[in-house]
């Protein structure tokens, strides 16, 4: 039947708390939680603010810590296999246009940078199926495979060079 690991912030909390993914070292679980004010879902929250954060639940201690936060939110946690980086999706305003981007955070230095444009995420709507399609790292922790613009892409994290991955369905 499963085991509940993370409690709701309050009994009245009725917002998203999900998108779980295991820490590659096996000691924790990363997940996304709506952190805007109030306990109930609000359609069309201001996605320029800090709507969602990525947390890490430590399986041994039961402690929870915030891993990624800030304006534009942070959803779709994807830790690299070597445990050094966290890929995620964030909303931001560039030249007065609201966009969604693929970001990566160095979990050692704390540095965060934008890697690529994405299609609009679901942060201000009901994201019961997730806020954006999942992404994953290559086994060597050097590239991320993601969906955008109707296709699948691979981006080298160091250089920022992206290429389409051809496929047919």
PDB file of C-alpha atoms in Angstrom:
ATOM      1  CA  UNK A   1       0.000   0.000   0.000  1.00  0.00           C
ATOM      2  CA  UNK A   2       3.004   2.325   0.164  1.00  0.00           C
ATOM      3  CA  UNK A   3       4.380   4.444   2.956  1.00  0.00           C
ATOM      4  CA  UNK A   4       3.729   8.164   3.304  1.00  0.00           C
ATOM      5  CA  UNK A   5       7.052   9.970   3.661  1.00  0.00           C
ATOM      6  CA  UNK A   6       6.159  13.664   3.545  1.00  0.00           C
ATOM      7  CA  UNK A   7       3.260  15.171   5.447  1.00  0.00           C
ATOM      8  CA  UNK A   8       1.118  17.935   4.011  1.00  0.00           C
ATOM      9  CA  UNK A   9       2.144  21.313   5.465  1.00  0.00           C
ATOM     10  CA  UNK A  10      -1.268  21.469   7.167  1.00  0.00           C
ATOM     11  CA  UNK A  11      -4.496  19.505   7.281  1.00  0.00           C
ATOM     12  CA  UNK A  12      -6.104  22.171   5.053  1.00  0.00           C
ATOM     13  CA  UNK A  13      -3.334  22.034   2.385  1.00  0.00           C
ATOM     14  CA  UNK A  14      -4.913  21.317  -1.029  1.00  0.00           C
ATOM     15  CA  UNK A  15      -2.141  22.245  -3.452  1.00  0.00           C
ATOM     16  CA  UNK A  16       0.328  20.270  -5.524  1.00  0.00           C
ATOM     17  CA  UNK A  17       2.952  18.244  -3.731  1.00  0.00           C
ATOM     18  CA  UNK A  18       4.452  15.615  -5.981  1.00  0.00           C
ATOM     19  CA  UNK A  19       6.791  14.850  -8.877  1.00  0.00           C
ATOM     20  CA  UNK A  20       8.942  12.595  -6.647  1.00  0.00           C
ATOM     21  CA  UNK A  21      12.317  11.344  -7.846  1.00  0.00           C
ATOM     22  CA  UNK A  22      14.995   9.433  -5.948  1.00  0.00           C
ATOM     23  CA  UNK A  23      18.313  11.006  -5.048  1.00  0.00           C
ATOM     24  CA  UNK A  24      20.899   9.093  -7.160  1.00  0.00           C
ATOM     25  CA  UNK A  25      22.837   8.223  -3.979  1.00  0.00           C
ATOM     26  CA  UNK A  26      19.674   6.586  -2.621  1.00  0.00           C
ATOM     27  CA  UNK A  27      19.479   8.579   0.601  1.00  0.00           C
ATOM     28  CA  UNK A  28      16.622  10.887  -0.264  1.00  0.00           C
ATOM     29  CA  UNK A  29      13.719  11.855  -2.451  1.00  0.00           C
ATOM     30  CA  UNK A  30      13.338  15.144  -4.307  1.00  0.00           C
ATOM     31  CA  UNK A  31       9.839  16.512  -4.827  1.00  0.00           C
ATOM     32  CA  UNK A  32       7.969  19.666  -5.841  1.00  0.00           C
ATOM     33  CA  UNK A  33       5.557  21.555  -3.589  1.00  0.00           C
ATOM     34  CA  UNK A  34       3.375  24.611  -4.201  1.00  0.00           C
ATOM     35  CA  UNK A  35       4.534  27.253  -1.718  1.00  0.00           C
ATOM     36  CA  UNK A  36       2.409  30.295  -2.615  1.00  0.00           C
ATOM     37  CA  UNK A  37       0.265  31.765   0.150  1.00  0.00           C
ATOM     38  CA  UNK A  38      -2.878  30.038   1.314  1.00  0.00           C
ATOM     39  CA  UNK A  39      -3.762  26.370   1.575  1.00  0.00           C
ATOM     40  CA  UNK A  40      -6.048  25.909  -1.419  1.00  0.00           C
ATOM     41  CA  UNK A  41      -5.375  25.807  -5.137  1.00  0.00           C
ATOM     42  CA  UNK A  42      -5.734  29.136  -6.926  1.00  0.00           C
ATOM     43  CA  UNK A  43      -6.011  29.109 -10.707  1.00  0.00           C
ATOM     44  CA  UNK A  44      -3.713  31.607 -12.476  1.00  0.00           C
ATOM     45  CA  UNK A  45      -1.404  32.370  -9.528  1.00  0.00           C
ATOM     46  CA  UNK A  46       1.324  34.879 -10.392  1.00  0.00           C
ATOM     47  CA  UNK A  47       3.956  32.672 -12.011  1.00  0.00           C
ATOM     48  CA  UNK A  48       6.518  35.496 -11.795  1.00  0.00           C
ATOM     49  CA  UNK A  49       6.717  34.814  -8.080  1.00  0.00           C
ATOM     50  CA  UNK A  50       7.938  31.834  -6.110  1.00  0.00           C
ATOM     51  CA  UNK A  51       5.065  29.383  -6.765  1.00  0.00           C
ATOM     52  CA  UNK A  52       6.866  26.054  -6.418  1.00  0.00           C
ATOM     53  CA  UNK A  53      10.049  24.874  -4.739  1.00  0.00           C
ATOM     54  CA  UNK A  54      12.031  21.666  -5.032  1.00  0.00           C
ATOM     55  CA  UNK A  55      12.653  19.940  -1.706  1.00  0.00           C
ATOM     56  CA  UNK A  56      14.743  16.968  -0.626  1.00  0.00           C
ATOM     57  CA  UNK A  57      13.419  14.547   1.984  1.00  0.00           C
ATOM     58  CA  UNK A  58      16.204  12.637   3.781  1.00  0.00           C
ATOM     59  CA  UNK A  59      15.141   8.994   4.131  1.00  0.00           C
ATOM     60  CA  UNK A  60      17.315   8.397   7.197  1.00  0.00           C
ATOM     61  CA  UNK A  61      16.716  11.517   9.288  1.00  0.00           C
ATOM     62  CA  UNK A  62      13.246  12.491   8.031  1.00  0.00           C
ATOM     63  CA  UNK A  63      14.494  16.071   7.587  1.00  0.00           C
ATOM     64  CA  UNK A  64      13.367  18.166   4.630  1.00  0.00           C
ATOM     65  CA  UNK A  65      15.428  20.913   2.998  1.00  0.00           C
ATOM     66  CA  UNK A  66      14.750  23.346   0.171  1.00  0.00           C
ATOM     67  CA  UNK A  67      17.004  22.612  -2.817  1.00  0.00           C
ATOM     68  CA  UNK A  68      15.741  25.097  -5.431  1.00  0.00           C
ATOM     69  CA  UNK A  69      13.559  28.148  -4.842  1.00  0.00           C
ATOM     70  CA  UNK A  70      13.145  31.672  -6.142  1.00  0.00           C
ATOM     71  CA  UNK A  71      11.180  33.806  -8.568  1.00  0.00           C
ATOM     72  CA  UNK A  72       9.716  31.800 -11.430  1.00  0.00           C
ATOM     73  CA  UNK A  73       9.368  28.693  -9.280  1.00  0.00           C
ATOM     74  CA  UNK A  74      11.178  25.389  -9.620  1.00  0.00           C
ATOM     75  CA  UNK A  75       9.492  22.198 -10.838  1.00  0.00           C
ATOM     76  CA  UNK A  76      10.393  18.845 -12.437  1.00  0.00           C
ATOM     77  CA  UNK A  77      13.442  17.937 -10.365  1.00  0.00           C
ATOM     78  CA  UNK A  78      15.987  15.834 -12.272  1.00  0.00           C
ATOM     79  CA  UNK A  79      19.180  15.138 -10.293  1.00  0.00           C
ATOM     80  CA  UNK A  80      22.244  14.081 -12.275  1.00  0.00           C
ATOM     81  CA  UNK A  81      23.468  10.495 -11.784  1.00  0.00           C
ATOM     82  CA  UNK A  82      26.669  11.773 -10.139  1.00  0.00           C
ATOM     83  CA  UNK A  83      24.588  13.842  -7.675  1.00  0.00           C
ATOM     84  CA  UNK A  84      26.354  17.085  -8.561  1.00  0.00           C
ATOM     85  CA  UNK A  85      23.612  18.895 -10.513  1.00  0.00           C
ATOM     86  CA  UNK A  86      19.869  19.386 -10.444  1.00  0.00           C
ATOM     87  CA  UNK A  87      18.050  20.085 -13.708  1.00  0.00           C
ATOM     88  CA  UNK A  88      14.665  21.777 -13.318  1.00  0.00           C
ATOM     89  CA  UNK A  89      12.074  23.956 -15.050  1.00  0.00           C
ATOM     90  CA  UNK A  90      11.570  27.621 -14.161  1.00  0.00           C
ATOM     91  CA  UNK A  91       9.409  30.461 -15.461  1.00  0.00           C
ATOM     92  CA  UNK A  92      10.929  33.877 -16.118  1.00  0.00           C
ATOM     93  CA  UNK A  93      10.220  37.169 -17.795  1.00  0.00           C
ATOM     94  CA  UNK A  94      12.680  38.063 -20.578  1.00  0.00           C
ATOM     95  CA  UNK A  95      12.170  41.388 -22.391  1.00  0.00           C
ATOM     96  CA  UNK A  96       8.667  41.562 -20.908  1.00  0.00           C
ATOM     97  CA  UNK A  97       7.754  38.113 -22.318  1.00  0.00           C
ATOM     98  CA  UNK A  98       6.935  35.282 -19.935  1.00  0.00           C
ATOM     99  CA  UNK A  99       8.918  32.171 -20.911  1.00  0.00           C
ATOM    100  CA  UNK A 100       9.792  28.769 -19.492  1.00  0.00           C
ATOM    101  CA  UNK A 101      13.353  27.522 -19.395  1.00  0.00           C
ATOM    102  CA  UNK A 102      15.448  24.474 -18.624  1.00  0.00           C
ATOM    103  CA  UNK A 103      17.829  25.278 -15.774  1.00  0.00           C
ATOM    104  CA  UNK A 104      20.632  23.469 -14.022  1.00  0.00           C
ATOM    105  CA  UNK A 105      21.867  24.085 -10.478  1.00  0.00           C
ATOM    106  CA  UNK A 106      25.318  23.043  -9.293  1.00  0.00           C
ATOM    107  CA  UNK A 107      24.464  21.438  -5.937  1.00  0.00           C
ATOM    108  CA  UNK A 108      27.989  22.035  -4.627  1.00  0.00           C
ATOM    109  CA  UNK A 109      28.552  25.696  -5.545  1.00  0.00           C
ATOM    110  CA  UNK A 110      24.874  26.716  -5.649  1.00  0.00           C
ATOM    111  CA  UNK A 111      25.301  28.379  -9.067  1.00  0.00           C
ATOM    112  CA  UNK A 112      22.212  28.227 -11.284  1.00  0.00           C
ATOM    113  CA  UNK A 113      22.064  28.846 -15.027  1.00  0.00           C
ATOM    114  CA  UNK A 114      19.550  28.718 -17.841  1.00  0.00           C
ATOM    115  CA  UNK A 115      20.297  26.167 -20.556  1.00  0.00           C
ATOM    116  CA  UNK A 116      17.440  26.209 -23.061  1.00  0.00           C
ATOM    117  CA  UNK A 117      13.981  27.553 -23.946  1.00  0.00           C
ATOM    118  CA  UNK A 118      11.056  25.236 -23.263  1.00  0.00           C
ATOM    119  CA  UNK A 119       7.342  25.266 -24.016  1.00  0.00           C
ATOM    120  CA  UNK A 120       5.061  26.840 -21.402  1.00  0.00           C
ATOM    121  CA  UNK A 121       4.900  24.900 -18.140  1.00  0.00           C
ATOM    122  CA  UNK A 122       1.740  24.361 -16.033  1.00  0.00           C
ATOM    123  CA  UNK A 123       2.718  26.268 -12.889  1.00  0.00           C
ATOM    124  CA  UNK A 124      -0.285  28.575 -12.822  1.00  0.00           C
ATOM    125  CA  UNK A 125      -2.782  25.820 -13.658  1.00  0.00           C
ATOM    126  CA  UNK A 126      -3.727  22.468 -12.152  1.00  0.00           C
ATOM    127  CA  UNK A 127      -0.686  20.223 -12.680  1.00  0.00           C
ATOM    128  CA  UNK A 128      -2.014  16.863 -11.520  1.00  0.00           C
ATOM    129  CA  UNK A 129      -0.062  15.125 -14.299  1.00  0.00           C
ATOM    130  CA  UNK A 130       3.081  17.153 -13.604  1.00  0.00           C
ATOM    131  CA  UNK A 131       4.183  20.656 -14.419  1.00  0.00           C
ATOM    132  CA  UNK A 132       6.203  19.748 -17.529  1.00  0.00           C
ATOM    133  CA  UNK A 133       7.201  16.517 -19.321  1.00  0.00           C
ATOM    134  CA  UNK A 134       9.947  14.678 -17.451  1.00  0.00           C
ATOM    135  CA  UNK A 135      13.569  14.931 -18.512  1.00  0.00           C
ATOM    136  CA  UNK A 136      16.555  12.755 -17.720  1.00  0.00           C
ATOM    137  CA  UNK A 137      20.338  12.826 -17.692  1.00  0.00           C
ATOM    138  CA  UNK A 138      22.642  10.654 -19.733  1.00  0.00           C
ATOM    139  CA  UNK A 139      24.479   8.090 -17.551  1.00  0.00           C
ATOM    140  CA  UNK A 140      27.721  10.143 -17.707  1.00  0.00           C
ATOM    141  CA  UNK A 141      25.978  13.224 -16.154  1.00  0.00           C
ATOM    142  CA  UNK A 142      27.120  15.372 -19.090  1.00  0.00           C
ATOM    143  CA  UNK A 143      23.861  15.836 -21.038  1.00  0.00           C
ATOM    144  CA  UNK A 144      20.132  16.167 -20.423  1.00  0.00           C
ATOM    145  CA  UNK A 145      17.445  14.703 -22.688  1.00  0.00           C
ATOM    146  CA  UNK A 146      14.241  16.771 -22.730  1.00  0.00           C
ATOM    147  CA  UNK A 147      11.113  17.585 -24.719  1.00  0.00           C
ATOM    148  CA  UNK A 148      10.421  21.006 -26.276  1.00  0.00           C
ATOM    149  CA  UNK A 149       8.877  22.366 -29.444  1.00  0.00           C
ATOM    150  CA  UNK A 150       7.308  19.058 -30.420  1.00  0.00           C
ATOM    151  CA  UNK A 151      10.570  17.141 -30.319  1.00  0.00           C
ATOM    152  CA  UNK A 152      13.103  15.412 -28.110  1.00  0.00           C
ATOM    153  CA  UNK A 153      16.480  17.098 -27.627  1.00  0.00           C
ATOM    154  CA  UNK A 154      19.817  16.456 -25.974  1.00  0.00           C
ATOM    155  CA  UNK A 155      21.822  19.321 -24.483  1.00  0.00           C
ATOM    156  CA  UNK A 156      25.429  19.244 -23.324  1.00  0.00           C
ATOM    157  CA  UNK A 157      25.399  20.848 -19.873  1.00  0.00           C
ATOM    158  CA  UNK A 158      28.923  22.272 -20.097  1.00  0.00           C
ATOM    159  CA  UNK A 159      28.721  23.880 -23.553  1.00  0.00           C
ATOM    160  CA  UNK A 160      24.975  24.483 -23.751  1.00  0.00           C
ATOM    161  CA  UNK A 161      24.930  22.982 -27.252  1.00  0.00           C
ATOM    162  CA  UNK A 162      21.581  21.325 -28.016  1.00  0.00           C
ATOM    163  CA  UNK A 163      20.657  18.944 -30.799  1.00  0.00           C
ATOM    164  CA  UNK A 164      17.400  17.329 -31.862  1.00  0.00           C
ATOM    165  CA  UNK A 165      17.121  13.573 -31.413  1.00  0.00           C
ATOM    166  CA  UNK A 166      15.377  12.257 -34.527  1.00  0.00           C
ATOM    167  CA  UNK A 167      12.525   9.830 -33.994  1.00  0.00           C
ATOM    168  CA  UNK A 168       9.315   8.653 -35.634  1.00  0.00           C
ATOM    169  CA  UNK A 169       6.126   7.493 -34.006  1.00  0.00           C
TER     170      UNK A 169
END
